[in-house]
Tab-separated table of C-alpha atoms and ligand atoms in Angstrom:
chain	number	residue	atom	x	y	z
U	299	UNK	CA	19.776	-19.624	-11.726
U	300	UNK	CA	16.564	-17.523	-12.001
U	301	UNK	CA	17.113	-13.809	-12.877
U	302	UNK	CA	16.974	-11.454	-10.039
U	303	UNK	CA	15.927	-7.779	-10.155
U	304	UNK	CA	17.869	-4.945	-8.662
U	305	UNK	CA	16.224	-3.306	-5.694
U	306	UNK	CA	13.609	-0.905	-6.730
U	307	UNK	CA	13.096	-2.398	-10.120
U	308	UNK	CA	9.818	-3.957	-11.128
U	309	UNK	CA	9.329	-7.573	-10.185
U	310	UNK	CA	7.656	-9.524	-13.010
U	311	UNK	CA	5.642	-11.751	-10.726
U	312	UNK	CA	4.562	-9.011	-8.257
U	313	UNK	CA	0.816	-8.204	-8.178
U	314	UNK	CA	1.366	-4.622	-7.140
U	315	UNK	CA	4.015	-3.955	-9.806
U	316	UNK	CA	1.360	-5.089	-12.253
U	317	UNK	CA	-1.166	-2.697	-10.884
U	318	UNK	CA	1.393	0.109	-10.917
U	319	UNK	CA	2.017	-0.722	-14.617
U	320	UNK	CA	-1.646	-0.864	-15.408
U	321	UNK	CA	-1.546	-4.506	-16.352
U	322	UNK	CA	-4.014	-5.554	-13.587
U	323	UNK	CA	-7.126	-3.301	-13.023
U	324	UNK	CA	-7.533	-1.450	-9.742
U	325	UNK	CA	-9.880	1.164	-8.295
U	326	UNK	CA	-7.341	3.945	-8.146
U	327	UNK	CA	-7.997	6.819	-5.885
U	328	UNK	CA	-4.809	8.834	-6.020
U	329	UNK	CA	-1.653	8.922	-8.229
U	330	UNK	CA	1.474	10.957	-7.701
U	331	UNK	CA	4.990	10.659	-9.301
U	332	UNK	CA	5.994	8.294	-6.452
U	333	UNK	CA	2.927	6.448	-5.309
U	334	UNK	CA	-0.269	4.945	-6.493
U	335	UNK	CA	-3.254	4.408	-4.214
U	336	UNK	CA	-6.255	2.036	-4.845
U	337	UNK	CA	-9.079	0.501	-2.910
U	338	UNK	CA	-8.424	-2.861	-1.280
U	339	UNK	CA	-10.269	-5.766	-2.966
U	340	UNK	CA	-11.344	-7.154	0.440
U	341	UNK	CA	-12.081	-3.971	2.416
U	342	UNK	CA	-11.920	-4.183	6.287
U	343	UNK	CA	-13.430	-0.731	6.800
U	344	UNK	CA	-15.649	1.719	4.731
U	345	UNK	CA	-12.387	3.299	3.646
U	346	UNK	CA	-9.672	0.735	3.027
U	347	UNK	CA	-7.092	1.945	0.549
U	348	UNK	CA	-3.611	0.595	-0.229
U	349	UNK	CA	-0.786	3.171	-0.938
U	350	UNK	CA	2.123	1.658	-2.807
U	351	UNK	CA	5.384	3.184	-3.938
U	352	UNK	CA	5.863	2.765	-7.750
U	353	UNK	CA	9.275	1.170	-7.163
U	354	UNK	CA	9.348	-2.383	-5.942
U	355	UNK	CA	10.629	-3.155	-2.442
U	356	UNK	CA	9.385	-6.159	-0.384
U	357	UNK	CA	8.382	-4.193	2.754
U	358	UNK	CA	8.295	-0.773	4.366
U	359	UNK	CA	11.705	-0.856	5.995
U	360	UNK	CA	13.408	-1.742	2.607
U	361	UNK	CA	11.608	1.243	1.049
U	362	UNK	CA	12.601	3.516	3.991
U	363	UNK	CA	16.231	2.437	3.644
U	364	UNK	CA	16.344	2.789	-0.132
U	365	UNK	CA	14.190	5.877	-0.607
U	366	UNK	CA	13.145	7.853	2.555
U	367	UNK	CA	11.271	10.421	0.373
U	368	UNK	CA	9.005	7.634	-0.910
U	369	UNK	CA	8.008	6.768	2.693
U	370	UNK	CA	7.167	10.396	3.308
U	371	UNK	CA	5.130	10.328	0.103
U	372	UNK	CA	3.176	7.259	1.192
U	373	UNK	CA	2.167	8.876	4.500
U	374	UNK	CA	1.279	12.178	2.894
U	375	UNK	CA	-0.883	10.288	0.236
U	376	UNK	CA	-2.620	8.444	3.064
U	377	UNK	CA	-3.582	11.678	4.891
U	378	UNK	CA	-4.921	13.028	1.619
U	379	UNK	CA	-6.950	9.979	0.882
U	380	UNK	CA	-8.507	9.991	4.381
U	381	UNK	CA	-9.388	13.655	3.845
U	382	UNK	CA	-10.881	13.000	0.391
U	383	UNK	CA	-13.044	10.229	1.871
U	384	UNK	CA	-14.227	12.625	4.601
U	385	UNK	CA	-12.411	11.104	7.628
U	386	UNK	CA	-10.490	13.064	10.243
U	387	UNK	CA	-9.339	9.948	12.006
U	388	UNK	CA	-7.791	6.959	10.294
U	389	UNK	CA	-5.439	4.049	11.010
U	390	UNK	CA	-2.197	3.344	9.043
U	391	UNK	CA	-0.736	-0.218	8.868
U	392	UNK	CA	2.371	-1.726	7.338
U	393	UNK	CA	2.198	-5.514	7.794
U	394	UNK	CA	5.855	-6.696	7.551
U	395	UNK	CA	6.343	-10.498	7.251
U	396	UNK	CA	4.040	-13.396	6.673
U	397	UNK	CA	3.825	-13.956	10.459
U	398	UNK	CA	1.781	-10.859	10.909
U	399	UNK	CA	-0.245	-11.240	7.828
U	400	UNK	CA	1.740	-9.779	4.999
U	401	UNK	CA	0.553	-11.487	1.768
U	402	UNK	CA	1.822	-9.195	-0.936
U	403	UNK	CA	5.509	-8.512	-0.861
U	404	UNK	CA	5.592	-5.136	-2.393
U	405	UNK	CA	5.545	-2.282	0.202
U	406	UNK	CA	1.960	-1.057	0.836
U	407	UNK	CA	0.432	1.126	3.448
U	408	UNK	CA	-3.126	0.280	4.566
U	409	UNK	CA	-5.361	3.296	5.123
U	410	UNK	CA	-8.358	2.243	7.206
U	411	UNK	CA	-11.157	4.644	8.360
U	412	UNK	CA	-14.855	5.040	8.765
U	413	UNK	CA	-15.549	2.705	11.608
U	414	UNK	CA	-14.706	2.437	15.338
U	415	UNK	CA	-11.468	0.450	15.857
U	416	UNK	CA	-10.192	-1.472	18.866
U	417	UNK	CA	-6.673	-1.403	20.275
U	418	UNK	CA	-4.579	-3.494	20.351
U	419	UNK	CA	-5.212	-4.817	16.882
U	420	UNK	CA	-5.845	-8.507	16.593
Z	773	AMP	P1	-1.176	-7.529	3.328
Z	773	AMP	O1	-1.917	-8.774	3.857
Z	773	AMP	O2	-0.854	-6.573	4.357
Z	773	AMP	O3	-0.029	-8.059	2.459
Z	773	AMP	O4	-2.143	-6.759	2.311
Z	773	AMP	C1	-2.449	-7.188	1.031
Z	773	AMP	C2	-3.763	-6.608	0.694
Z	773	AMP	O5	-3.905	-6.587	-0.742
Z	773	AMP	C3	-4.949	-7.415	1.267
Z	773	AMP	O6	-5.687	-6.554	2.161
Z	773	AMP	C4	-5.728	-7.776	0.052
Z	773	AMP	O7	-7.124	-7.750	0.328
Z	773	AMP	C5	-5.234	-6.797	-0.977
Z	773	AMP	N1	-5.318	-7.197	-2.286
Z	773	AMP	C6	-5.029	-8.381	-2.861
Z	773	AMP	N2	-5.206	-8.456	-4.203
Z	773	AMP	C7	-5.674	-7.218	-4.503
Z	773	AMP	C8	-6.054	-6.547	-5.813
Z	773	AMP	N3	-5.965	-7.206	-6.951
Z	773	AMP	N4	-6.506	-5.282	-5.719
Z	773	AMP	C9	-6.640	-4.584	-4.530
Z	773	AMP	N5	-6.239	-5.192	-3.416
Z	773	AMP	C10	-5.792	-6.489	-3.350
Z	774	ZN	ZN1	6.301	-5.057	-6.860
């Protein structure tokens, strides 16, 4: 049977755990005790930053259940990132599940800003 990690532990095959550990390079824009933020490698807006909790959980609801303070830290960091990039208005997105486009299964908050955006999203 393959080894399983306890919730919140690092997952060895997780890209964002590797970025948090400094094992994969990233364009880091903000670091706090609880979160790391770096620019998306395939930006969809002039500002497109991913904010991730340092602890591994597969999606936002899992982080919220295990560590509500980490969720607050993600949103606070997102607001600070938008401000640092000079944007008053910004969009925050948590994709949850492959069916809506989640491709990395470590909680991450997309911060998008700097261009007009339509609603509803595609
Ligand atoms: P999602 O589709 O919501 O799971 O978002 C995953 C995001 O991670 C996508 O927007 C990717 O462009 C981005 N991404 C994938 N690999 C990297 C990487 N090495 N550094 C920065 N962003 C990445
Ligand atoms: Zn991870």
